[in-house]
Coordinates of C-alpha atoms and ligand atoms in Angstrom, one line a residue:
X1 CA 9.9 8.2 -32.1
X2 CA 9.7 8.9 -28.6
X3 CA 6.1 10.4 -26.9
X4 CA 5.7 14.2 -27.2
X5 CA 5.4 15.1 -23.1
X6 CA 5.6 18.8 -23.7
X7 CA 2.7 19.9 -21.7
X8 CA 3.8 17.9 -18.8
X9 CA 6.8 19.2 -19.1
X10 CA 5.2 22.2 -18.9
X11 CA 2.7 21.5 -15.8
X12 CA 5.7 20.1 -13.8
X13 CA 7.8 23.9 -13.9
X14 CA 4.6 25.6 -13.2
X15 CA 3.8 23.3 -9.8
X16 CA 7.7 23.6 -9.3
X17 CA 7.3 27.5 -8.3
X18 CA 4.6 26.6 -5.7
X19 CA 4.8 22.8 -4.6
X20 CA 8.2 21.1 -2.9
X21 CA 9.4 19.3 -6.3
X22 CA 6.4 20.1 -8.1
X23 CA 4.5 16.9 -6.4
X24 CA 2.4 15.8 -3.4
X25 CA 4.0 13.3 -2.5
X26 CA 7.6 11.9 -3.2
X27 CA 7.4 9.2 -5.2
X28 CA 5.5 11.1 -8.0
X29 CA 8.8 13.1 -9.4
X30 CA 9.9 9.9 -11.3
X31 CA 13.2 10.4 -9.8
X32 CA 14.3 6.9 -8.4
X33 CA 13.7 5.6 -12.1
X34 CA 15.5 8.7 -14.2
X35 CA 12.2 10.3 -15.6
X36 CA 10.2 13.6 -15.8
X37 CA 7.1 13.5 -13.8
X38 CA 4.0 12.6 -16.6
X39 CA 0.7 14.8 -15.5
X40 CA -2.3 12.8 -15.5
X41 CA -5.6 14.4 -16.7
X42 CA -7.9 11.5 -17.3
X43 CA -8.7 7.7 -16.6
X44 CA -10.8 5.7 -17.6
X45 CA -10.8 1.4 -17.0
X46 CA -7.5 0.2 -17.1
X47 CA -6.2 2.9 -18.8
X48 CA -4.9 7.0 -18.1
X49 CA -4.4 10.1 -20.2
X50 CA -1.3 12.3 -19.8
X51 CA -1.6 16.2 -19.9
X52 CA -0.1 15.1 -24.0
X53 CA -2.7 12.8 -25.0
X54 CA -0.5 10.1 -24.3
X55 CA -2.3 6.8 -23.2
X56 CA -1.1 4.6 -21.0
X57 CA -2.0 0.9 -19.3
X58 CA -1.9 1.9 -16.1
X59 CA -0.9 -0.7 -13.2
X60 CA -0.3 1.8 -10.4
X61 CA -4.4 2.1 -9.6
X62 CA -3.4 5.2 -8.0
X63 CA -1.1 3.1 -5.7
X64 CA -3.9 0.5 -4.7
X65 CA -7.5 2.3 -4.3
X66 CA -8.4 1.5 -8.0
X67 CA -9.4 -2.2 -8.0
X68 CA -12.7 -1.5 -9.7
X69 CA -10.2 0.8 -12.5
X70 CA -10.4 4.7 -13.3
X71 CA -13.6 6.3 -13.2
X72 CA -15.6 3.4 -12.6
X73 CA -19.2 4.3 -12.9
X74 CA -20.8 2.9 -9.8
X75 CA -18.4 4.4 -8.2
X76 CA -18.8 8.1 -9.5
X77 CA -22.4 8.0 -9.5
X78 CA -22.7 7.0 -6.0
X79 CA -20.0 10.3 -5.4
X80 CA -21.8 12.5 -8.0
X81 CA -25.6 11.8 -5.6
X82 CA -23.5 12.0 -2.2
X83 CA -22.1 15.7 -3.6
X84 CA -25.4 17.2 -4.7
X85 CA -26.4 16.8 -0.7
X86 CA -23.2 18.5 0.1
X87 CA -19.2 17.9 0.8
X88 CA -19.2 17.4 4.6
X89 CA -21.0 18.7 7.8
X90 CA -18.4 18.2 10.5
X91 CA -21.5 16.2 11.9
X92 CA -22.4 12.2 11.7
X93 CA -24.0 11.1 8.4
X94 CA -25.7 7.8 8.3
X95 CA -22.9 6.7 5.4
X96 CA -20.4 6.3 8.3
X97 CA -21.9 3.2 9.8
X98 CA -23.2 1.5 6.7
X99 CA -19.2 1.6 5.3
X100 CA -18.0 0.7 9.0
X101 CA -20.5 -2.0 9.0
X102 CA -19.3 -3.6 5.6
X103 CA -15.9 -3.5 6.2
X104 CA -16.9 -5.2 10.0
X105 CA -18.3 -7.8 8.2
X106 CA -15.2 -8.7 6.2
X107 CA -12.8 -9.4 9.4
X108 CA -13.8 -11.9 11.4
X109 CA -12.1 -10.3 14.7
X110 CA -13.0 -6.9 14.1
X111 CA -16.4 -5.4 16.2
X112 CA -15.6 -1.7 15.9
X113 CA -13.7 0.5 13.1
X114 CA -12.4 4.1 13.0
X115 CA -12.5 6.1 10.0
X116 CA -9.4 8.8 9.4
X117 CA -8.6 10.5 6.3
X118 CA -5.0 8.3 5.3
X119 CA -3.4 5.2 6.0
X120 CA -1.1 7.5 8.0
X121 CA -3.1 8.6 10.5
X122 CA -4.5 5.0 10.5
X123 CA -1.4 3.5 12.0
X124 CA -0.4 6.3 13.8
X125 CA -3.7 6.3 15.7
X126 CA -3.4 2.3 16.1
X127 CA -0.1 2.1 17.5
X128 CA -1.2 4.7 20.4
X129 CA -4.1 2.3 20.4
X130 CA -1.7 -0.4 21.6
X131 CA 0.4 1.2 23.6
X132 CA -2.5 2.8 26.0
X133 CA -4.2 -0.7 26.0
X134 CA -1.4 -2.9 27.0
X135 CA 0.9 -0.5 29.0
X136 CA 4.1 -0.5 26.6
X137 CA 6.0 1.9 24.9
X138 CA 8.2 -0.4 22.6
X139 CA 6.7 -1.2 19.2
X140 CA 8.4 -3.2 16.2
X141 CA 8.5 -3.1 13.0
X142 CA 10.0 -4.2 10.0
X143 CA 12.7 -3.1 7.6
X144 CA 11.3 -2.5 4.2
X145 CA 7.4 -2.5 5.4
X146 CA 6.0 1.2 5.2
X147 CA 3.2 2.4 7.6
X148 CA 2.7 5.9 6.7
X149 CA 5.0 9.4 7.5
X150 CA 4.5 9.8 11.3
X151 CA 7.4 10.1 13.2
X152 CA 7.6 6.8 15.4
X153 CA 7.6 5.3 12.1
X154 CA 10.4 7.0 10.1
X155 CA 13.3 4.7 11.1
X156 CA 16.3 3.7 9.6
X157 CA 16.7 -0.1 8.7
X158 CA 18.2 -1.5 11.8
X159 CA 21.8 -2.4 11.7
X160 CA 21.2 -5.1 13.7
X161 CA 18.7 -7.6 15.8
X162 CA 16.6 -5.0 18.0
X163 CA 18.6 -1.8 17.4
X164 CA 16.6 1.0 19.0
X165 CA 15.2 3.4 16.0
X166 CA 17.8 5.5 14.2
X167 CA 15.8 8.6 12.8
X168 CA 15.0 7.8 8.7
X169 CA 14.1 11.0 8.4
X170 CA 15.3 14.7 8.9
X171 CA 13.3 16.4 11.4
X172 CA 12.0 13.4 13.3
X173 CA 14.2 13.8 16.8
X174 CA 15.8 10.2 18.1
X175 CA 14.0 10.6 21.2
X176 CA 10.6 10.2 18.6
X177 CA 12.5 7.0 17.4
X178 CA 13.5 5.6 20.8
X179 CA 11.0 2.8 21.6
X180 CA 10.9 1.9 17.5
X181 CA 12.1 -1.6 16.7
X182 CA 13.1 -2.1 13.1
X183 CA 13.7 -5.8 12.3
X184 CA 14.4 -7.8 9.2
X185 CA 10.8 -9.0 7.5
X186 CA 10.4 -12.7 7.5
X187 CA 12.9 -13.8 10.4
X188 CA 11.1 -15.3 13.0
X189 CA 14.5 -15.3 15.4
X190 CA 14.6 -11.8 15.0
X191 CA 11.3 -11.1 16.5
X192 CA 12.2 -14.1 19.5
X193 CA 15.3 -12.0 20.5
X194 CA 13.7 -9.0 20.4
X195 CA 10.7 -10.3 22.5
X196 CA 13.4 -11.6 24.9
X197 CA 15.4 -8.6 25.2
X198 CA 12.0 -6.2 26.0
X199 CA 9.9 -9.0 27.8
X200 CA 6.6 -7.6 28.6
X201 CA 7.7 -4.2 27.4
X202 CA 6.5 -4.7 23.4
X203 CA 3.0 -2.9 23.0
X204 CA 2.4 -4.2 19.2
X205 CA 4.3 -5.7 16.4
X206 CA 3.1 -3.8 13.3
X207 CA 3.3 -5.8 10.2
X208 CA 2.3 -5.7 6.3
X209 CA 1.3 -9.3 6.0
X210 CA 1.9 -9.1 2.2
X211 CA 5.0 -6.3 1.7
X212 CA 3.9 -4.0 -1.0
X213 CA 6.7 -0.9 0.1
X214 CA 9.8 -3.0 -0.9
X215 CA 8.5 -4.6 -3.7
X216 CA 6.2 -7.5 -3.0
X217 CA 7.3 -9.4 -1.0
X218 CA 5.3 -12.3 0.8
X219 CA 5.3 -14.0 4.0
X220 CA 7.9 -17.2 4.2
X221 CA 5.4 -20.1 5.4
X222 CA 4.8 -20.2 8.9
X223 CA 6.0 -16.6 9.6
X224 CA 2.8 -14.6 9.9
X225 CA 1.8 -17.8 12.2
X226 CA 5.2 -17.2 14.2
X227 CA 4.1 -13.6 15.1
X228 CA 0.6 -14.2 15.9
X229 CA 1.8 -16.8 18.3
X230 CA 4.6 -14.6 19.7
X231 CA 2.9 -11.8 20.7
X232 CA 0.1 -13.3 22.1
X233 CA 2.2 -15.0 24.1
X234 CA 3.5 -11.8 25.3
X235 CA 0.1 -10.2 25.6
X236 CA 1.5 -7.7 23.3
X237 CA -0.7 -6.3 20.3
X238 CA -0.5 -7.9 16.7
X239 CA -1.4 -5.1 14.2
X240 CA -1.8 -6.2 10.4
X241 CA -1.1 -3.2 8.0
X242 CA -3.8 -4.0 5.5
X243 CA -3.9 -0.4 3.9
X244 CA -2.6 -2.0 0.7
X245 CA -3.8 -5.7 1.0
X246 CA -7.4 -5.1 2.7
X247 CA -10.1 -5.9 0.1
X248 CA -7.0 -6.2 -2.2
X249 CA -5.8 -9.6 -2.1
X250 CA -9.4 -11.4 -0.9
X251 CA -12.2 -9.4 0.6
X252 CA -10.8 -9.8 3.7
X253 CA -8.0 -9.1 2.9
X254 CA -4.4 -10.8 3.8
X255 CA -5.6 -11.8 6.9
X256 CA -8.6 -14.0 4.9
X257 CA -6.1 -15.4 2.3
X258 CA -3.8 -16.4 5.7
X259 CA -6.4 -17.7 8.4
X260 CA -4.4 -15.3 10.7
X261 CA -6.7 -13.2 13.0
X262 CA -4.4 -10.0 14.4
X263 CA -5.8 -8.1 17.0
X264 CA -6.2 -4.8 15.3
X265 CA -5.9 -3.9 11.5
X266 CA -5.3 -0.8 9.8
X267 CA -7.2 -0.1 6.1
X268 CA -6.9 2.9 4.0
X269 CA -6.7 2.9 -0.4
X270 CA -9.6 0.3 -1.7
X271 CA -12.0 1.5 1.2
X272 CA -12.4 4.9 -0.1
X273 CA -12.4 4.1 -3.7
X274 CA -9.9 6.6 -4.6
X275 CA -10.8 9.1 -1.9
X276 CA -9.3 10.2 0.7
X277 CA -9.8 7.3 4.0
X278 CA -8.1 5.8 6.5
X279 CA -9.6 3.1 8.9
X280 CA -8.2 1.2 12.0
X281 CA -10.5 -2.1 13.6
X282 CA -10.6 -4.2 16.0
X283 CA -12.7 -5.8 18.8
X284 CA -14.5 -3.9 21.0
X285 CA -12.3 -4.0 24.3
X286 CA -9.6 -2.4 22.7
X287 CA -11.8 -0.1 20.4
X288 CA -13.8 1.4 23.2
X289 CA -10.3 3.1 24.3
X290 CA -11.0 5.9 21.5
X291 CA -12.4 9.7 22.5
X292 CA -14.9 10.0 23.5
X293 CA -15.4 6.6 25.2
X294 CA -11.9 5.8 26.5
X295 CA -8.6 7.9 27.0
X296 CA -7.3 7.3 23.7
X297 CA -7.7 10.9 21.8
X298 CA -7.5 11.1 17.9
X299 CA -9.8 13.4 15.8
X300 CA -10.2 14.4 12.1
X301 CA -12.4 17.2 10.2
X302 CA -12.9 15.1 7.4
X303 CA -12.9 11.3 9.3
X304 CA -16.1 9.6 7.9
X305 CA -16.6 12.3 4.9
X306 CA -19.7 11.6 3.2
X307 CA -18.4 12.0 -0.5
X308 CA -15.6 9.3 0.9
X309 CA -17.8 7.2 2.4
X310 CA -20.3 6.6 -0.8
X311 CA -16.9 5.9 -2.7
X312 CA -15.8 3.6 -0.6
X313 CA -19.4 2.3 0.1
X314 CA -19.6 1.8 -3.8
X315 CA -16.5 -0.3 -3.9
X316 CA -17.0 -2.6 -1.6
X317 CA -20.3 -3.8 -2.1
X318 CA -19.5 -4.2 -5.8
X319 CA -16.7 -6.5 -4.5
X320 CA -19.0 -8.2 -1.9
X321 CA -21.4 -9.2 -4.8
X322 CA -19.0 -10.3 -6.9
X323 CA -15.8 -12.0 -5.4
X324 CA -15.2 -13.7 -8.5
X325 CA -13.3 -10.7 -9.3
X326 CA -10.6 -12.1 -7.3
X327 CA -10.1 -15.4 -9.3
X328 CA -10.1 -13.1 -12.4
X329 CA -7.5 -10.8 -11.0
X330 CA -5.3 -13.9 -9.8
X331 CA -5.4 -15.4 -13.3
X332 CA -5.1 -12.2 -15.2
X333 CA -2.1 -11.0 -13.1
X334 CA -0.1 -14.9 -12.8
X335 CA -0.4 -14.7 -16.8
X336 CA 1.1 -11.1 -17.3
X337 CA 4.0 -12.1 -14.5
X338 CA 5.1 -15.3 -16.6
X339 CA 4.7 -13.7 -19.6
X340 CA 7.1 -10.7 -18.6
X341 CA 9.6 -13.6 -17.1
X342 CA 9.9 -15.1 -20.0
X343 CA 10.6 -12.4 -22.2
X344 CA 13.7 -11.5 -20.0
X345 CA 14.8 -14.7 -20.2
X346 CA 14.7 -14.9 -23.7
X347 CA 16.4 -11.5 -23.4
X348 CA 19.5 -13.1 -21.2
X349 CA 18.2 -10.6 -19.2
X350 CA 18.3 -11.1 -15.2
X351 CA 15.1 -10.5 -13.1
X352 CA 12.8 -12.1 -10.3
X353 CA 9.6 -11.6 -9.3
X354 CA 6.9 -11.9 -6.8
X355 CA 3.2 -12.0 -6.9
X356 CA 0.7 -12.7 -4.5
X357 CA -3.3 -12.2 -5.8
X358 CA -3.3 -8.5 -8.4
X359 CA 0.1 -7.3 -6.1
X360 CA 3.5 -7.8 -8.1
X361 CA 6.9 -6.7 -8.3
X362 CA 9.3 -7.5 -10.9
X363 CA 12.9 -7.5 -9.3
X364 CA 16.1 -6.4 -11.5
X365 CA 17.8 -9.0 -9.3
X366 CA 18.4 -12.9 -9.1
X367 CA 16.4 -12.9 -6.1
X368 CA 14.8 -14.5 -4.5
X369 CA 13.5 -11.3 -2.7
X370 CA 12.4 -12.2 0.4
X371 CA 13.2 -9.1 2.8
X372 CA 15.2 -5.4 2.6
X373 CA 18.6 -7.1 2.4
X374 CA 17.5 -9.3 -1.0
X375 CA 15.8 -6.6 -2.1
X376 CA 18.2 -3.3 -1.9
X377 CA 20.5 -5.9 -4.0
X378 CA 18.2 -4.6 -7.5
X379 CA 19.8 -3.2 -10.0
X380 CA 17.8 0.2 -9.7
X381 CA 19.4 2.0 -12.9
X382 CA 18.7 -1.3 -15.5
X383 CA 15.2 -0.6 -13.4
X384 CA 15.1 2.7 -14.1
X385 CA 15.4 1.8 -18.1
X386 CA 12.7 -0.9 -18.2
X387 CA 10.8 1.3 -16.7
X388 CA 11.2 4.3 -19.7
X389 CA 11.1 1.5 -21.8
X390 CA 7.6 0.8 -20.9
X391 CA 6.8 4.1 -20.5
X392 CA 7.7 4.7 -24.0
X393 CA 5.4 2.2 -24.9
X394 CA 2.4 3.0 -23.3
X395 CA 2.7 0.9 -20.5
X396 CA 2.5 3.2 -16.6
X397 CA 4.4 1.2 -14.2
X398 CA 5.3 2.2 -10.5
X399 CA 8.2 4.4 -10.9
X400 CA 9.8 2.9 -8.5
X401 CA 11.9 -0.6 -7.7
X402 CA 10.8 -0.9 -4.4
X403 CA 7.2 -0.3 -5.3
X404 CA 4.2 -3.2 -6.2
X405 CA 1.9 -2.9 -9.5
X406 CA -1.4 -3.2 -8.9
X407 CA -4.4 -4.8 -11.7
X408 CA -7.7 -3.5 -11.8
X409 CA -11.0 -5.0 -12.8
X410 CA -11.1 -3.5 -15.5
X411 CA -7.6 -4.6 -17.2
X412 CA -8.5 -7.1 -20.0
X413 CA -6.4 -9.9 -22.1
X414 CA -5.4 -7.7 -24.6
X415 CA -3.9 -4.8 -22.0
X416 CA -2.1 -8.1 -21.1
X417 CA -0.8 -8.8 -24.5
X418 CA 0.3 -5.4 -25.1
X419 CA 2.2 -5.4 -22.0
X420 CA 4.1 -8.6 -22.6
X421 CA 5.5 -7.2 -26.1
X422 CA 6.2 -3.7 -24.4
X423 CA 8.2 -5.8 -22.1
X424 CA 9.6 -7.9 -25.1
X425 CA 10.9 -4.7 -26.7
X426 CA 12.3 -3.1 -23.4
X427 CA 14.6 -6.0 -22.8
X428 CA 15.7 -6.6 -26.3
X429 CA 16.8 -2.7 -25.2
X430 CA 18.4 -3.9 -21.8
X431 CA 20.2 -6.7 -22.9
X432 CA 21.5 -4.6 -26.0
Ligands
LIG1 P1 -1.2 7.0 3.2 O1 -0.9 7.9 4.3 O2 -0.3 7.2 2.0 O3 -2.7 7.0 2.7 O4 -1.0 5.5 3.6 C1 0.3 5.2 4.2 C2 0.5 3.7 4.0 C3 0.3 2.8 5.1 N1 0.5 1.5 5.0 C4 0.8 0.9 3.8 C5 1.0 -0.6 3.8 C6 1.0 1.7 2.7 O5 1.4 1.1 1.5 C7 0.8 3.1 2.8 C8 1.1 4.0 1.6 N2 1.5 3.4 0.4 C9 2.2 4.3 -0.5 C10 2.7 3.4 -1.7 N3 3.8 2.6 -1.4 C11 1.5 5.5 -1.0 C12 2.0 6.2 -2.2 C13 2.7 7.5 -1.8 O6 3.3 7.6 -0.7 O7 2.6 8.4 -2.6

């Protein structure tokens, strides 16, 4: 008997009339994976509440910022006393520097940090960072990572080693795309050539040092090393992505778990605990390039937003008292992965998988998946039916391929358990 999703049925024609696809963002309308958009009305721990009544295990953490789970109470409290003093003041509030000095504190190169309200306007604002500090135009960046929807960024996979952006986007001009490098991810050769071929002219490799945006997909050994060393040699700008990773895969994030110190990293998700903020660090020489000290301008009405702020204040000092959670999350989420493995197997049916720390991706495809080639080699459409599959049985994955699941603090044993015989019960349905 299939789930009654009448009323989001419902919801998603009414947003239709006024909202592009009745969504907020893209990857919401379920279509890469075949479904109707569910609309969510409630969370609560590890799990959320469709518009139906429906309840789902929900490993999407609204796409990372969730790590202490829906609605968690320190979290809404600390919200709940920031909001009875007010929503913003377009002024400085003294929340700002107690968040920027917590996350300071969890990267060891970082002296100075920027709030913005996205991780969009977090790398956008860090790559013209790096290009007024070291001179450059030329930036690189890698096929299958995702930095956020401003233009520079938008570019087609390259069809080749250093191919000059191609537009990935309608809209965004090719003169916008011009000085974009778009490499393959873990191929250090790659990078050499394209260091060779615009000596001195790179202003900063950006990089997710974990891939969440193709399906997680990790760093081949040696490869984050590889960068650091080339652009330093090149006195061009290593920038580490960490929107998805930071305070995600360690409490300092990817570049803690690696011993890799970039020269400027950009945060967004986990730091405003389900709010709305961006961040971009780094040390002080380069830092002190941002309006109003430097010539660097970049503004926001609602950078440092107090309500954001205590959310993400909230967050990470629950996760600076108690780092354990990461151990827990590493155990929780290797068990669920090699449970799920072995029930396609048993199935006959064909998938991979990656996992680094509470970020996984199972892969319809041999694998392994190791960059955008490996990965756009998924079987998207036997995707797209585990995917109902689980959905069908109370189990909210990204609704995507190319997408990572996230676990929460708050998933337990038992949401575990379930999940593995959802997943029994979808293949037996995939390999029928
Ligand atoms: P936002 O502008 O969406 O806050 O952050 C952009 C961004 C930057 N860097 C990384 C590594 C990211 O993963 C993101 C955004 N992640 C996607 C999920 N793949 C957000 C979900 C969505 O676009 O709806």
């Amino acid at each position: 008997m299939s789930r009654n999703t009448d009323q989001s049925r419902k919801l998603q024609h009414r947003a239709e009339q006024f909202i592009p696809g009745g969504v907020n963002s893209p990857v919401r309308a379920f279509r890469s994976v075949g479904s109707e958009p569910l609309y969510i009305v409630r969370g609560h721990g590890s799990h959320i509440y469709d518009a139906d009544g429906n309840d789902y295990i929900d490993y999407i953490g609204s796409w990372g910022p969730l790590i202490l789970g829906h609605a968690a109470p320190v979290v809404i409290d600390a919200i709940i006393a920031a909001a009875r003093n007010g929503t913003s003041f377009g002024a400085s509030t003294p929340a700002e520097a107690d968040l920027a000095e917590l996350i300071i504190s969890a990267f060891t190169h970082m002296q100075k940090v920027r709030f913005v309200s996205s991780g969009t306007e977090a790398t956008m604002s860090a790559i013209r960072l790096a290009r007024a500090y070291t001179k450059r135009k030329y930036i690189v960046k890698f096929e299958g990572c995702y930095h956020g929807h401003s233009d520079g960024l938008l570019v087609k996979a390259g069809s080749g080693v250093a191919t000059l952006g191609i537009p990935g986007s309608a809209g965004v001009p090719e003169e916008f795309t011009q000085f974009t490098l778009a490499l393959p991810y873990n191929d250090t050769n790659a990078v050499e050539q394209a260091f060779g071929k615009f000596k001195h002219q790179i202003a900063c490799v950006i990089v997710e040092p974990v891939v969440g945006n193709m399906g997680c997909v990790p760093p081949a050994p040696g490869y984050l090393e590889a960068l650091r060393a080339m652009t330093a040699r090149d006195n061009s700008l290593l920038i580490f992505d960490e929107v998805m990773t930071g305070f995600r895969l360690a409490f300092g994030g990817a570049q803690e778990l690696y011993g890799i110190q970039p020269n400027l990293t950009t945060m967004g998700k986990i730091i405003g605990g389900g709010l709305p903020v961006g961040a971009y660090g780094g040390p002080s020489e380069i830092m002190n390039l941002i309006a109003p000290l430097g010539p660097v301008y970049q503004a926001g009405t609602l950078s440092g937003n107090p309500l954001a702020m205590a959310a993400g204040y909230a967050t990470l000092n629950y996760l600076l008292k108690h780092k354990d959670v990461y151990a827990t999350l590493d155990k929780l989420a290797a068990e669920l992965v090699a449970g799920v493995a072995a029930a396609a197997k048993d199935a006959g049916v064909t998938i991979s998988h990656n996992r680094v720390g509470s970020m996984f991706t199972w892969f319809f495809t041999a694998g392994p998946v190791t960059d955008w080639t490996s990965a756009e080699k998924c079987d998207t459409k036997a995707f797209g039916n585990f995917f109902r599959a689980m959905l069908e049985n109370g189990i909210y994955l990204p609704p995507s391929q190319f997408e990572v699941a996230f676990l929460s603090a708050t998933h337990t044993e038992q949401d575990m358990q379930q999940t593995i015989a959802a997943a029994k019960q979808a293949f037996a349905g995939v390999a029928a």
